[in-house]
Amino acid sequence: MTSIDLNADLGEGFGRWRLTDDERLLSVVTSANVACGFHAGDAATMRRVCELAAERGVTIGAQVSYRDLPGFGRRAMDVPPAELTAEVAYQIGALEVFARAAGSRVAYVKPHGALYNRVVHDEEQARAVVDGVLLADATLPVLGLPGSRLLELAAKAGLPDVPEAFADRAYTDEGTLVPRARDGAVVTDPEAVVERSVGLARAGTVIAHSGARIDVRARSLCLHGDTPGAVELARRVRRRLEESGVRVESFV
């Protein structure tokens, strides 16, 4: 049977401000990309999400990013490689404390926002992220875009590389994500997101922004937790996947 992991970005709040409905999304997804305080999240939020994820048997992942709370980690930044390596390891280590306290562990790493897109092509920044993962735990899988420099370097370093796809983001013909500043970069029609999810899981293909059908082979499917109606959309996606004969389970 075909299987796929469902992941979502969670813990994306700060102090009294909350962006994602963590508790309800954790009843749907199989992996949680938990913000580690650099683009969103704080100690109390990280602890709470880890406890909820552990209670529900959801795999915990560290969502590492550039240090950019005001820009939600989506602004381009130039961070020296040695500094980025240390900051990636720092974020993983911080989340690991709360995951362990909840009876679980950090089981993978995924970059966020501008860092995620940067390491698709930038070898220096991709290597810095990989070095940060190795510094924290040389066994952790790395989640990223298929064909990215990040996954290539992770595999060369002996880290499990896990390709992921996005049902609610538009793709270029080259298989990269359309920049958010462009019209149509985010797919907002719920039925389209559901159908794209099934196509990605069963056929490994998706319709690009140009209208061309492209190959996107992925082991994990991301649903953005900050999308309006994210919980109901996630439920619809999971239900349709299972009705289509796809087993939804963590890749770990």
Short mmCIF file of C-alpha atoms in Angstrom, two decimals:
data_model
loop_
_atom_site.label_atom_id
_atom_site.label_comp_id
_atom_site.label_asym_id
_atom_site.label_seq_id
_atom_site.Cartn_x
_atom_site.Cartn_y
_atom_site.Cartn_z
CA MET A 1 0.00 0.00 0.00
CA THR A 2 1.18 3.53 -0.77
CA SER A 3 1.97 5.52 2.36
CA ILE A 4 2.79 9.13 3.13
CA ASP A 5 3.54 11.27 6.15
CA LEU A 6 1.49 14.40 6.89
CA ASN A 7 3.48 17.21 8.51
CA ALA A 8 2.48 20.68 9.65
CA ASP A 9 4.30 23.70 11.05
CA LEU A 10 3.25 24.05 14.69
CA GLY A 11 4.07 26.11 17.76
CA GLU A 12 4.15 29.24 15.63
CA GLY A 13 3.24 31.71 18.32
CA PHE A 14 5.05 33.87 20.82
CA GLY A 15 3.97 34.78 24.33
CA ARG A 16 0.22 35.50 24.31
CA TRP A 17 0.06 35.43 20.51
CA ARG A 18 -0.82 32.15 18.78
CA LEU A 19 -0.98 31.54 15.05
CA THR A 20 -1.55 27.79 14.75
CA ASP A 21 -4.26 25.60 16.29
CA ASP A 22 -1.73 23.12 17.61
CA GLU A 23 -4.04 20.90 19.64
CA ARG A 24 -6.51 20.21 16.85
CA LEU A 25 -3.88 19.86 14.12
CA LEU A 26 -2.07 17.29 16.25
CA SER A 27 -5.16 15.11 16.01
CA VAL A 28 -4.67 14.94 12.22
CA VAL A 29 -0.98 15.11 11.27
CA THR A 30 1.62 12.42 11.83
CA SER A 31 4.64 14.75 12.16
CA ALA A 32 4.93 18.16 13.83
CA ASN A 33 7.50 20.72 12.67
CA VAL A 34 7.88 22.66 15.90
CA ALA A 35 9.14 26.25 15.75
CA CYS A 36 12.27 26.58 17.89
CA GLY A 37 12.17 30.24 18.85
CA PHE A 38 13.97 31.87 15.93
CA HIS A 39 11.06 32.60 13.57
CA ALA A 40 8.30 31.86 16.10
CA GLY A 41 7.81 29.94 19.31
CA ASP A 42 9.11 30.38 22.82
CA ALA A 43 10.06 28.04 25.65
CA ALA A 44 6.53 27.64 27.02
CA THR A 45 5.06 27.09 23.56
CA MET A 46 7.72 24.54 22.62
CA ARG A 47 7.11 22.63 25.85
CA ARG A 48 3.34 22.63 25.37
CA VAL A 49 3.48 21.43 21.77
CA CYS A 50 5.95 18.67 22.63
CA GLU A 51 3.67 17.46 25.43
CA LEU A 52 0.63 17.45 23.13
CA ALA A 53 2.53 15.68 20.36
CA ALA A 54 3.85 13.02 22.72
CA GLU A 55 0.35 12.39 24.09
CA ARG A 56 -0.97 11.81 20.57
CA GLY A 57 1.97 9.80 19.29
CA VAL A 58 2.92 12.45 16.73
CA THR A 59 6.56 12.56 15.62
CA ILE A 60 8.39 15.72 16.74
CA GLY A 61 10.67 17.60 14.35
CA ALA A 62 12.75 20.73 14.87
CA GLN A 63 11.81 23.50 12.45
CA VAL A 64 14.98 25.57 12.33
CA SER A 65 15.22 28.99 10.74
CA TYR A 66 17.12 32.22 10.46
CA ARG A 67 16.91 34.42 13.56
CA ASP A 68 14.02 36.56 12.32
CA LEU A 69 11.04 36.90 14.67
CA PRO A 70 9.78 40.18 13.11
CA GLY A 71 9.80 38.70 9.61
CA PHE A 72 8.53 35.24 10.62
CA GLY A 73 11.70 33.75 9.15
CA ARG A 74 10.62 34.62 5.62
CA ARG A 75 13.10 37.42 4.92
CA ALA A 76 16.33 36.81 3.01
CA MET A 77 19.33 36.95 5.35
CA ASP A 78 23.07 36.44 4.98
CA VAL A 79 24.32 34.52 7.99
CA PRO A 80 27.98 33.41 8.17
CA PRO A 81 28.17 29.59 7.83
CA ALA A 82 29.79 28.98 11.22
CA GLU A 83 27.14 31.10 12.91
CA LEU A 84 24.31 29.32 11.08
CA THR A 85 25.73 25.92 12.01
CA ALA A 86 25.77 26.88 15.69
CA GLU A 87 22.25 28.36 15.53
CA VAL A 88 20.81 25.24 13.89
CA ALA A 89 22.36 23.03 16.57
CA TYR A 90 21.16 25.44 19.27
CA GLN A 91 17.55 25.25 18.05
CA ILE A 92 17.58 21.46 17.86
CA GLY A 93 19.05 21.22 21.34
CA ALA A 94 16.48 23.57 22.83
CA LEU A 95 13.57 21.56 21.43
CA GLU A 96 15.17 18.26 22.46
CA VAL A 97 14.98 19.28 26.13
CA PHE A 98 11.19 19.62 25.94
CA ALA A 99 10.71 16.57 23.71
CA ARG A 100 12.65 14.40 26.15
CA ALA A 101 10.77 15.82 29.13
CA ALA A 102 7.52 14.84 27.38
CA GLY A 103 8.76 11.28 26.90
CA SER A 104 9.58 11.69 23.23
CA ARG A 105 12.51 13.03 21.20
CA VAL A 106 13.38 15.24 18.27
CA ALA A 107 13.20 12.80 15.37
CA TYR A 108 14.04 14.99 12.35
CA VAL A 109 14.95 18.51 11.23
CA LYS A 110 13.27 20.78 8.69
CA PRO A 111 14.35 24.31 7.73
CA HIS A 112 11.69 27.02 7.63
CA GLY A 113 10.83 29.85 5.26
CA ALA A 114 13.70 31.77 3.72
CA LEU A 115 16.23 29.23 4.97
CA TYR A 116 14.25 26.37 3.40
CA ASN A 117 14.24 28.09 0.02
CA ARG A 118 17.86 29.25 0.29
CA VAL A 119 19.27 25.75 0.83
CA VAL A 120 17.60 24.45 -2.32
CA HIS A 121 20.43 26.00 -4.37
CA ASP A 122 22.95 27.60 -1.96
CA GLU A 123 25.59 24.98 -1.19
CA GLU A 124 27.33 27.02 1.51
CA GLN A 125 24.15 27.61 3.52
CA ALA A 126 22.99 24.04 2.93
CA ARG A 127 26.29 22.68 4.22
CA ALA A 128 26.01 24.91 7.31
CA VAL A 129 22.56 23.47 8.07
CA VAL A 130 23.83 19.91 7.62
CA ASP A 131 26.80 20.66 9.89
CA GLY A 132 24.40 22.01 12.50
CA VAL A 133 22.35 18.81 12.40
CA LEU A 134 25.51 16.72 12.67
CA LEU A 135 26.63 18.79 15.66
CA ALA A 136 23.32 18.18 17.43
CA ASP A 137 22.68 14.54 16.46
CA ALA A 138 24.35 12.73 13.57
CA THR A 139 21.39 10.34 13.18
CA LEU A 140 18.60 12.86 12.51
CA PRO A 141 16.75 12.74 9.17
CA VAL A 142 16.56 16.00 7.23
CA LEU A 143 13.31 17.04 5.54
CA GLY A 144 13.54 19.18 2.42
CA LEU A 145 12.67 19.80 -1.22
CA PRO A 146 13.43 16.95 -3.65
CA GLY A 147 16.60 17.63 -5.62
CA SER A 148 17.79 20.32 -3.22
CA ARG A 149 21.40 20.88 -2.28
CA LEU A 150 20.31 20.36 1.33
CA LEU A 151 19.13 16.79 0.76
CA GLU A 152 22.12 16.01 -1.45
CA LEU A 153 24.60 17.15 1.20
CA ALA A 154 22.63 15.49 4.00
CA ALA A 155 22.80 12.15 2.19
CA LYS A 156 26.54 12.57 1.57
CA ALA A 157 27.02 13.22 5.30
CA GLY A 158 25.18 10.02 6.19
CA LEU A 159 21.97 11.71 7.35
CA PRO A 160 18.67 10.19 6.14
CA ASP A 161 17.25 12.56 3.51
CA VAL A 162 13.46 12.83 3.33
CA PRO A 163 11.89 14.59 0.32
CA GLU A 164 8.65 16.47 0.94
CA ALA A 165 5.93 18.05 -1.15
CA PHE A 166 3.47 20.90 -0.62
CA ALA A 167 -0.19 20.50 -1.54
CA ASP A 168 -0.97 24.17 -0.90
CA ARG A 169 2.00 25.80 -2.65
CA ALA A 170 2.47 26.43 -6.37
CA TYR A 171 5.45 24.85 -8.14
CA THR A 172 7.68 26.08 -10.94
CA ASP A 173 8.40 23.77 -13.87
CA GLU A 174 11.78 23.05 -12.21
CA GLY A 175 10.09 21.65 -9.10
CA THR A 176 10.86 24.58 -6.80
CA LEU A 177 8.27 26.63 -4.94
CA VAL A 178 6.87 29.76 -6.54
CA PRO A 179 7.97 32.75 -4.39
CA ARG A 180 5.23 33.93 -2.05
CA ALA A 181 5.37 37.45 -3.50
CA ARG A 182 3.96 36.17 -6.80
CA ASP A 183 0.23 35.80 -7.45
CA GLY A 184 -0.97 32.23 -7.09
CA ALA A 185 2.00 31.14 -4.97
CA VAL A 186 -0.37 29.76 -2.33
CA VAL A 187 -3.17 27.41 -3.41
CA THR A 188 -6.26 28.55 -1.50
CA ASP A 189 -9.04 26.41 -3.01
CA PRO A 190 -9.63 23.55 -0.50
CA GLU A 191 -10.74 21.04 -3.12
CA ALA A 192 -7.67 21.78 -5.23
CA VAL A 193 -5.44 21.20 -2.20
CA VAL A 194 -7.17 17.89 -1.51
CA GLU A 195 -6.84 16.70 -5.11
CA ARG A 196 -3.20 17.79 -5.29
CA SER A 197 -2.52 15.84 -2.09
CA VAL A 198 -3.89 12.63 -3.58
CA GLY A 199 -1.95 13.15 -6.82
CA LEU A 200 1.30 13.75 -4.96
CA ALA A 201 0.82 10.71 -2.72
CA ARG A 202 -0.37 8.23 -5.35
CA ALA A 203 1.33 9.36 -8.57
CA GLY A 204 4.16 11.61 -7.39
CA THR A 205 3.02 14.37 -9.72
CA VAL A 206 1.45 17.83 -9.46
CA ILE A 207 0.29 20.55 -11.85
CA ALA A 208 2.85 23.38 -11.85
CA HIS A 209 2.00 27.08 -11.95
CA SER A 210 2.47 27.01 -15.74
CA GLY A 211 -0.07 24.23 -16.16
CA ALA A 212 2.53 21.56 -16.87
CA ARG A 213 2.48 18.29 -14.96
CA ILE A 214 5.77 17.70 -13.13
CA ASP A 215 7.23 14.90 -11.01
CA VAL A 216 7.50 15.55 -7.28
CA ARG A 217 8.40 12.34 -5.48
CA ALA A 218 7.96 12.81 -1.74
CA ARG A 219 7.79 10.79 1.47
CA SER A 220 6.10 13.58 3.44
CA LEU A 221 3.36 16.06 2.60
CA CYS A 222 3.29 19.49 4.26
CA LEU A 223 0.11 21.33 5.22
CA HIS A 224 0.66 24.87 6.47
CA GLY A 225 -0.79 25.40 9.93
CA ASP A 226 -1.17 29.16 9.41
CA THR A 227 -3.59 28.74 6.48
CA PRO A 228 -7.16 29.92 7.25
CA GLY A 229 -9.26 26.85 8.01
CA ALA A 230 -6.12 24.73 8.36
CA VAL A 231 -7.63 22.15 10.70
CA GLU A 232 -10.66 21.31 8.58
CA LEU A 233 -8.51 21.30 5.45
CA ALA A 234 -6.05 18.89 7.08
CA ARG A 235 -8.93 16.61 8.04
CA ARG A 236 -10.26 16.64 4.49
CA VAL A 237 -6.84 15.86 3.06
CA ARG A 238 -6.26 12.94 5.42
CA ARG A 239 -9.75 11.55 4.85
CA ARG A 240 -9.41 11.70 1.06
CA LEU A 241 -5.95 10.14 1.18
CA GLU A 242 -7.21 7.22 3.23
CA GLU A 243 -10.27 6.82 1.00
CA SER A 244 -7.88 6.68 -1.97
CA GLY A 245 -5.97 3.78 -0.45
CA VAL A 246 -3.06 5.79 0.95
CA ARG A 247 -1.80 4.87 4.41
CA VAL A 248 -1.02 8.02 6.42
CA GLU A 249 1.91 7.40 8.77
CA SER A 250 5.11 9.03 10.02
CA PHE A 251 8.25 8.49 7.94
CA VAL A 252 10.24 7.87 11.13
#
